[in-house]
Tab-separated table of C-alpha atoms in Angstrom:
chain	number	residue	atom	x	y	z
A	190	MET	CA	-14.115	20.317	-78.090
A	191	SER	CA	-16.807	22.365	-76.379
A	192	PHE	CA	-19.673	21.155	-74.266
A	193	GLY	CA	-22.356	22.543	-71.981
A	194	SER	CA	-21.470	23.107	-68.328
A	195	GLN	CA	-23.811	20.548	-66.726
A	196	ILE	CA	-25.663	17.618	-68.214
A	197	ALA	CA	-28.292	15.434	-66.561
A	198	TRP	CA	-26.145	12.313	-66.698
A	199	ASP	CA	-22.918	13.969	-65.545
A	200	ASP	CA	-21.184	12.192	-62.644
A	201	THR	CA	-23.181	8.984	-62.874
A	202	VAL	CA	-22.531	5.300	-63.520
A	203	LEU	CA	-25.257	3.376	-65.350
A	204	PRO	CA	-25.148	-0.440	-64.971
A	205	PHE	CA	-26.595	-2.609	-67.730
A	206	GLN	CA	-26.750	-6.174	-68.963
A	207	LEU	CA	-26.687	-7.645	-72.469
A	208	ASP	CA	-29.013	-10.603	-72.051
A	209	ARG	CA	-28.284	-12.222	-75.408
A	210	ALA	CA	-24.528	-12.130	-74.907
A	211	ASP	CA	-24.453	-12.929	-71.165
A	212	ILE	CA	-22.451	-9.748	-70.571
A	213	ARG	CA	-22.834	-7.076	-67.919
A	214	GLY	CA	-21.416	-3.580	-68.066
A	215	ARG	CA	-21.402	0.034	-66.969
A	216	ILE	CA	-21.370	3.417	-68.661
A	217	ALA	CA	-19.738	6.218	-66.646
A	218	ARG	CA	-19.542	9.976	-67.020
A	219	LEU	CA	-17.254	12.019	-64.757
A	220	ASP	CA	-17.261	15.780	-65.027
A	221	GLY	CA	-17.441	17.837	-61.828
A	222	VAL	CA	-15.965	14.896	-59.920
A	223	LEU	CA	-12.914	14.824	-62.148
A	224	ASP	CA	-12.509	18.588	-61.967
A	225	ASN	CA	-12.460	18.380	-58.158
A	226	VAL	CA	-9.995	15.478	-58.141
A	227	LEU	CA	-7.530	17.222	-60.442
A	228	ALA	CA	-7.916	20.677	-58.892
A	229	GLN	CA	-6.134	19.505	-55.721
A	230	HIS	CA	-2.719	19.508	-57.431
A	231	ASP	CA	-1.036	21.267	-60.337
A	232	TYR	CA	-0.110	18.060	-62.156
A	233	PRO	CA	1.937	18.001	-65.369
A	234	GLY	CA	-0.099	16.892	-68.387
A	235	PRO	CA	0.942	13.200	-68.399
A	236	VAL	CA	0.275	12.826	-64.664
A	237	GLU	CA	-3.072	14.568	-65.002
A	238	ALA	CA	-4.066	12.141	-67.763
A	239	LEU	CA	-3.076	9.113	-65.681
A	240	VAL	CA	-5.059	10.329	-62.671
A	241	ALA	CA	-8.080	10.994	-64.901
A	242	GLU	CA	-7.872	7.499	-66.384
A	243	ALA	CA	-7.468	5.880	-62.966
A	244	ALA	CA	-10.442	7.795	-61.534
A	245	LEU	CA	-12.650	6.776	-64.461
A	246	LEU	CA	-11.615	3.123	-64.096
A	247	THR	CA	-12.360	3.310	-60.372
A	248	ALA	CA	-15.848	4.663	-61.017
A	249	LEU	CA	-16.617	1.895	-63.515
A	250	ILE	CA	-15.249	-0.916	-61.338
A	251	GLY	CA	-16.440	0.449	-58.014
A	252	GLN	CA	-20.122	0.570	-58.919
A	253	THR	CA	-20.457	-3.130	-58.048
A	254	ILE	CA	-19.333	-2.869	-54.407
A	255	LYS	CA	-21.854	-2.839	-51.586
A	256	LEU	CA	-22.976	-0.109	-49.229
A	257	ARG	CA	-20.161	1.292	-47.075
A	258	TRP	CA	-17.487	-0.814	-48.793
A	259	LYS	CA	-14.320	0.767	-50.142
A	260	LEU	CA	-12.533	-0.083	-53.384
A	261	SER	CA	-9.014	1.179	-54.056
A	262	LEU	CA	-6.687	1.056	-57.029
A	263	GLN	CA	-2.955	1.547	-56.557
A	264	ILE	CA	-0.535	1.784	-59.442
A	265	ARG	CA	3.128	1.799	-58.377
A	266	GLY	CA	6.171	2.051	-60.601
A	267	ASP	CA	9.870	2.862	-60.658
A	268	GLY	CA	9.535	5.669	-63.213
A	269	PRO	CA	8.920	9.406	-62.813
A	270	VAL	CA	5.283	8.688	-61.850
A	271	ARG	CA	5.755	6.704	-58.638
A	272	LEU	CA	2.197	6.205	-57.403
A	273	ILE	CA	-1.394	6.698	-58.499
A	274	ALA	CA	-3.948	5.983	-55.774
A	275	THR	CA	-7.733	6.085	-56.020
A	276	ASP	CA	-10.562	5.276	-53.621
A	277	TYR	CA	-14.239	4.593	-54.283
A	278	TYR	CA	-16.498	4.645	-51.223
A	279	GLY	CA	-19.791	2.830	-51.610
A	280	PRO	CA	-22.894	4.839	-50.683
A	281	THR	CA	-23.566	5.127	-46.950
A	282	ASP	CA	-27.264	4.424	-47.624
A	283	ASP	CA	-29.480	3.474	-50.551
A	284	GLY	CA	-30.043	6.437	-52.834
A	285	GLN	CA	-26.907	8.256	-51.678
A	286	PRO	CA	-23.992	9.026	-54.020
A	287	ALA	CA	-20.754	7.087	-54.023
A	288	ARG	CA	-17.582	9.099	-53.367
A	289	ILE	CA	-14.331	9.138	-55.358
A	290	ARG	CA	-10.916	10.575	-54.596
A	291	ALA	CA	-7.523	10.210	-56.319
A	292	TRP	CA	-3.984	11.572	-56.318
A	293	ALA	CA	-0.517	10.875	-57.710
A	294	SER	CA	3.062	11.053	-56.450
A	295	TYR	CA	5.684	11.914	-59.067
A	296	ASP	CA	9.118	13.407	-59.617
A	297	PRO	CA	8.500	16.827	-61.239
A	298	GLU	CA	12.062	17.005	-62.553
A	299	LYS	CA	11.825	13.690	-64.389
A	300	VAL	CA	8.301	13.744	-65.814
A	301	ASP	CA	8.459	14.528	-69.540
A	302	PRO	CA	5.443	16.729	-70.411
A	303	GLN	CA	5.791	15.811	-74.101
A	304	ALA	CA	6.033	12.033	-73.644
A	305	ALA	CA	3.239	9.461	-73.452
A	306	PRO	CA	1.837	9.071	-69.924
A	307	PHE	CA	1.842	5.312	-69.302
A	308	PRO	CA	5.552	4.552	-69.965
A	309	GLN	CA	6.459	7.174	-67.341
A	310	ILE	CA	5.221	4.821	-64.614
A	311	GLY	CA	8.003	2.396	-65.503
A	312	GLN	CA	8.055	-1.160	-64.172
A	313	GLY	CA	5.684	-1.913	-61.354
A	314	TYR	CA	2.308	-3.333	-60.458
A	315	PHE	CA	-1.426	-2.724	-60.574
A	316	ALA	CA	-3.139	-3.430	-57.225
A	317	PHE	CA	-6.850	-3.897	-56.570
A	318	LEU	CA	-8.109	-3.704	-52.978
A	319	ILE	CA	-11.561	-4.082	-51.395
A	320	ASP	CA	-12.201	-3.181	-47.744
A	321	GLN	CA	-15.523	-4.507	-46.423
A	322	GLY	CA	-15.271	-2.603	-43.148
A	323	GLU	CA	-14.260	-3.094	-39.554
A	324	GLY	CA	-13.715	-6.692	-38.466
A	325	THR	CA	-12.938	-8.003	-41.962
A	326	THR	CA	-9.713	-8.768	-43.812
A	327	PRO	CA	-9.291	-6.573	-46.910
A	328	TYR	CA	-9.069	-8.395	-50.246
A	329	GLN	CA	-6.033	-7.609	-52.379
A	330	GLY	CA	-5.056	-8.644	-55.896
A	331	ILE	CA	-1.897	-7.622	-57.756
A	332	THR	CA	-0.760	-7.979	-61.365
A	333	PRO	CA	2.274	-6.543	-63.206
A	334	LEU	CA	1.873	-3.398	-65.275
A	335	SER	CA	1.333	-4.364	-68.916
A	336	GLY	CA	-0.545	-3.514	-72.082
A	337	GLY	CA	0.389	0.130	-72.559
A	338	SER	CA	-2.415	1.787	-70.548
A	339	LEU	CA	-4.085	1.659	-67.142
A	340	SER	CA	-7.263	0.286	-68.731
A	341	ALA	CA	-5.219	-2.557	-70.269
A	342	CYS	CA	-3.735	-3.238	-66.824
A	343	ALA	CA	-7.243	-3.473	-65.372
A	344	GLU	CA	-8.306	-5.858	-68.143
A	345	THR	CA	-5.284	-8.049	-67.411
A	346	TYR	CA	-6.053	-7.981	-63.689
A	347	PHE	CA	-9.593	-9.293	-64.199
A	348	ALA	CA	-8.464	-12.013	-66.611
A	349	GLN	CA	-5.472	-13.081	-64.534
A	350	SER	CA	-6.848	-12.808	-60.983
A	351	GLU	CA	-10.601	-13.243	-61.423
A	352	GLN	CA	-10.858	-15.155	-64.737
A	353	LEU	CA	-13.403	-12.554	-65.871
A	354	PRO	CA	-13.083	-11.329	-69.477
A	355	THR	CA	-13.249	-7.538	-69.221
A	356	ARG	CA	-13.011	-4.668	-71.703
A	357	PHE	CA	-12.788	-0.900	-71.184
A	358	GLN	CA	-13.343	1.849	-73.743
A	359	LEU	CA	-12.407	5.245	-72.262
A	360	THR	CA	-11.986	8.834	-73.335
A	361	PHE	CA	-11.108	11.873	-71.246
A	362	GLY	CA	-9.718	15.364	-71.610
A	363	ARG	CA	-10.240	19.065	-71.144
A	364	SER	CA	-13.097	20.922	-72.813
A	365	GLN	CA	-14.182	24.541	-72.864
A	366	LEU	CA	-17.297	26.404	-73.886
A	367	PRO	CA	-16.625	29.933	-75.176
A	368	GLY	CA	-16.939	32.363	-72.288
A	369	GLU	CA	-16.751	29.616	-69.641
A	370	ARG	CA	-13.889	28.086	-67.713
A	371	GLU	CA	-12.065	25.033	-68.986
A	372	GLY	CA	-13.072	21.772	-67.345
A	373	TRP	CA	-12.523	18.031	-67.486
A	374	ARG	CA	-14.892	15.466	-68.939
A	375	ALA	CA	-14.459	11.733	-69.049
A	376	GLY	CA	-16.622	8.906	-70.300
A	377	GLY	CA	-16.231	5.182	-70.527
A	378	VAL	CA	-17.857	1.818	-71.078
A	379	MET	CA	-16.949	-1.368	-69.235
A	380	LEU	CA	-17.948	-4.824	-70.494
A	381	GLN	CA	-17.523	-7.958	-68.422
A	382	HIS	CA	-18.531	-11.508	-69.264
A	383	MET	CA	-20.731	-13.063	-66.606
A	384	PRO	CA	-18.682	-15.435	-64.422
A	385	LYS	CA	-18.839	-19.189	-64.891
A	386	ALA	CA	-18.899	-21.692	-62.029
A	387	SER	CA	-15.724	-23.394	-63.279
A	388	PRO	CA	-13.972	-21.313	-65.955
A	389	LEU	CA	-11.370	-22.980	-68.136
A	390	VAL	CA	-7.921	-21.489	-67.681
A	391	ALA	CA	-4.966	-21.935	-70.012
A	392	LYS	CA	-2.495	-24.321	-68.370
A	393	ASP	CA	0.564	-23.065	-70.224
A	394	GLY	CA	0.106	-19.398	-69.493
A	395	GLY	CA	-1.843	-16.723	-71.289
A	396	SER	CA	-1.432	-14.766	-74.498
A	397	GLY	CA	-0.521	-11.483	-72.813
A	398	GLU	CA	2.861	-10.009	-71.905
A	399	ALA	CA	5.037	-12.463	-69.947
A	400	GLY	CA	2.336	-15.109	-70.259
A	401	LEU	CA	-0.369	-13.148	-68.428
A	402	LEU	CA	-3.935	-14.243	-69.078
A	403	GLN	CA	-6.136	-12.186	-71.390
A	404	ALA	CA	-9.903	-12.275	-71.997
A	405	GLU	CA	-9.637	-14.748	-74.880
A	406	ASP	CA	-7.714	-17.167	-72.644
A	407	VAL	CA	-10.650	-17.710	-70.272
A	408	LEU	CA	-13.467	-18.032	-72.840
A	409	TYR	CA	-14.628	-21.043	-74.840
A	410	GLY	CA	-17.502	-22.180	-77.066
A	411	ASP	CA	-20.359	-19.750	-77.670
A	412	ASP	CA	-18.914	-17.370	-75.081
A	413	GLN	CA	-16.004	-16.590	-77.408
A	414	GLU	CA	-18.365	-15.632	-80.239
A	415	ASN	CA	-20.605	-13.531	-77.972
A	416	TRP	CA	-17.621	-11.722	-76.471
A	417	ALA	CA	-16.037	-11.034	-79.847
A	418	ARG	CA	-19.327	-9.673	-81.216
A	419	ALA	CA	-19.856	-7.325	-78.250
A	420	ASN	CA	-16.299	-6.053	-78.545
A	421	LEU	CA	-16.690	-5.356	-82.263
A	422	LEU	CA	-19.808	-3.327	-81.481
A	423	LEU	CA	-18.018	-1.414	-78.739
A	424	ASP	CA	-15.211	-0.607	-81.184
A	425	THR	CA	-17.685	1.549	-83.123
A	426	VAL	CA	-18.275	3.967	-80.241
A	427	GLU	CA	-17.195	7.541	-80.928
A	428	GLU	CA	-15.530	9.950	-78.529
A	429	LEU	CA	-18.421	12.412	-78.624
A	430	GLU	CA	-20.841	9.631	-77.747
A	431	LEU	CA	-18.918	8.981	-74.552
A	432	ILE	CA	-18.420	12.539	-73.312
A	433	GLY	CA	-20.580	14.828	-75.461
A	434	PRO	CA	-23.911	16.351	-74.432
A	435	GLY	CA	-25.994	14.989	-77.306
A	436	VAL	CA	-26.211	11.257	-76.546
A	437	GLN	CA	-27.709	9.898	-73.336
A	438	PRO	CA	-26.157	6.690	-71.946
A	439	THR	CA	-29.390	4.771	-72.624
A	440	GLU	CA	-29.413	5.980	-76.229
A	441	LEU	CA	-25.797	4.915	-76.608
A	442	LEU	CA	-26.631	1.427	-75.344
A	443	VAL	CA	-29.405	1.058	-77.901
A	444	ARG	CA	-27.164	2.359	-80.676
A	445	LEU	CA	-24.347	-0.022	-79.823
A	446	PHE	CA	-26.062	-3.140	-78.543
A	447	HIS	CA	-29.718	-3.180	-79.613
A	448	GLU	CA	-29.369	-6.707	-81.043
A	449	GLU	CA	-27.882	-7.931	-77.731
A	450	VAL	CA	-31.078	-6.992	-75.810
A	451	PRO	CA	-29.652	-4.403	-73.382
A	452	ARG	CA	-31.307	-4.061	-69.965
A	453	VAL	CA	-30.498	-1.090	-67.713
A	454	PHE	CA	-30.599	-0.747	-63.941
A	455	ASP	CA	-30.682	2.259	-61.615
A	456	ALA	CA	-27.908	4.781	-62.234
A	457	GLN	CA	-25.468	5.445	-59.384
A	458	PRO	CA	-24.542	9.096	-58.765
A	459	VAL	CA	-20.941	9.776	-57.769
A	460	THR	CA	-19.335	12.785	-56.134
A	461	PHE	CA	-15.878	13.905	-55.045
A	462	GLY	CA	-15.350	13.032	-51.403
A	463	CYS	CA	-12.659	12.411	-48.821
A	464	THR	CA	-12.655	10.676	-45.429
A	465	CYS	CA	-9.631	12.360	-43.873
A	466	SER	CA	-9.958	13.783	-40.349
A	467	ALA	CA	-7.826	15.033	-37.488
A	468	ASP	CA	-8.473	11.791	-35.582
A	469	LYS	CA	-7.221	9.687	-38.486
A	470	VAL	CA	-4.058	11.785	-38.741
A	471	ARG	CA	-3.492	11.339	-35.006
A	472	GLN	CA	-3.907	7.597	-35.403
A	473	SER	CA	-1.426	7.458	-38.273
A	474	LEU	CA	1.118	9.298	-36.084
A	475	SER	CA	0.532	7.082	-33.040
A	476	ILE	CA	3.352	4.717	-34.095
A	477	TYR	CA	6.041	7.390	-33.657
A	478	SER	CA	8.102	8.195	-30.566
A	479	ALA	CA	8.433	11.650	-29.048
A	480	LYS	CA	11.867	11.895	-30.709
A	481	ASP	CA	10.337	11.136	-34.092
A	482	ILE	CA	7.562	13.671	-33.511
A	483	ASP	CA	10.190	16.263	-32.607
A	484	THR	CA	11.768	15.901	-36.059
A	485	MET	CA	8.351	16.619	-37.603
A	486	THR	CA	7.785	19.766	-35.529
A	487	THR	CA	8.088	23.113	-37.306
A	488	GLU	CA	9.925	26.203	-36.060
A	489	ASP	CA	6.549	27.466	-34.884
A	490	GLY	CA	6.231	24.495	-32.531
A	491	ILE	CA	3.481	22.620	-34.364
A	492	VAL	CA	3.158	19.456	-36.432
A	493	THR	CA	1.350	19.938	-39.730
A	494	ALA	CA	-0.209	17.467	-42.141
A	495	ASP	CA	-1.901	17.935	-45.492
A	496	CYS	CA	-4.294	15.493	-47.148
A	497	GLN	CA	-3.056	14.698	-50.656
A	498	PHE	CA	-6.558	13.750	-51.765
A	499	CYS	CA	-8.550	16.854	-50.768
A	500	GLY	CA	-5.999	19.431	-49.636
A	501	ALA	CA	-7.223	19.623	-46.019
A	502	HIS	CA	-4.600	21.115	-43.669
A	503	TYR	CA	-4.154	19.955	-40.084
A	504	GLU	CA	-2.093	21.410	-37.217
A	505	PHE	CA	-1.292	19.657	-33.928
A	506	ASP	CA	0.446	20.272	-30.629
A	507	PRO	CA	3.392	17.826	-30.777
A	508	ALA	CA	2.909	16.917	-27.116
A	509	THR	CA	-0.405	15.255	-28.064
A	510	LEU	CA	1.053	13.015	-30.784
A	511	GLY	CA	2.808	9.636	-30.886
A	512	PHE	CA	2.743	6.712	-28.491
A	513	GLU	CA	4.561	8.790	-25.842
A	514	ALA	CA	1.995	11.585	-26.023
A	515	GLU	CA	0.427	13.031	-22.905
A	516	GLY	CA	-2.233	10.581	-21.791
A	517	ALA	CA	-1.342	8.033	-24.491
A	518	THR	CA	-1.744	4.336	-23.792
A	519	GLY	CA	0.765	3.137	-26.357
A	520	GLU	CA	-2.005	1.656	-28.527
A	521	PRO	CA	-3.387	3.301	-31.684
A	522	GLU	CA	-6.721	5.012	-31.205
């Protein structure tokens, strides 16, 4: 597939609502953001695909959080792909872009480049975290890995932990225009049924793997019909409509859901961004003793640290690190 290098709706998330069906949603396009995320590491193909999927999910889910809030997804497993971590930072001010970062930890000797990505995570869990800032207790929700993809895991999370029927339709991959460098493009649609004051929940477990709740388990009456109809319409979306240059997100909404009375809101721009700093590295090392710091010191007499998200490199004098550092109080900064 070949596409133009920059499109007006690249790296944006467009929120919308289907008034007839009582459903809200988002359309996301990640292009330069995804390139920057994946350029930080030379991932094998399956790991690269998992990071791309996780970043796209994070953009779609994160658009709802408030200014200065942080949303994180963590996928942990016992397979060759041990960890996928993403962060979405809400805009610092109205009109500013949100920031996304992501990375993965994996065993390069065990990852099979020819095998499907998701099974290489193994058994584990899908974690959803929201940090509202200093002085608050972060929210955390966890569900087992299930469904055969990260998007299916996210759907299960929302049904199981939030009783919110949710559906994702994603596509992502490399593209190249003749004469230009190869780059990543990703596009996706998220549908979510508006929450009820007192949703009905199946008492004997859900219809998913190991009895986990699914969207159909928390819907009843007209909501079931509306949800089924919206999902059938979403099933007709084509890959090029999600990531190609010829169809604007607003045009796609009209094509898919014109009978559901779609209503759009202001698009949210997103960019690649990291919050690492020397001070934060110092704080993370403040729990170690001088003996521990000594084991981290290189032959050149320095302690080094690299940010897995953005590749930033830090160097420190070991005498200034840990709770026994010169001038340290024993308390984290």
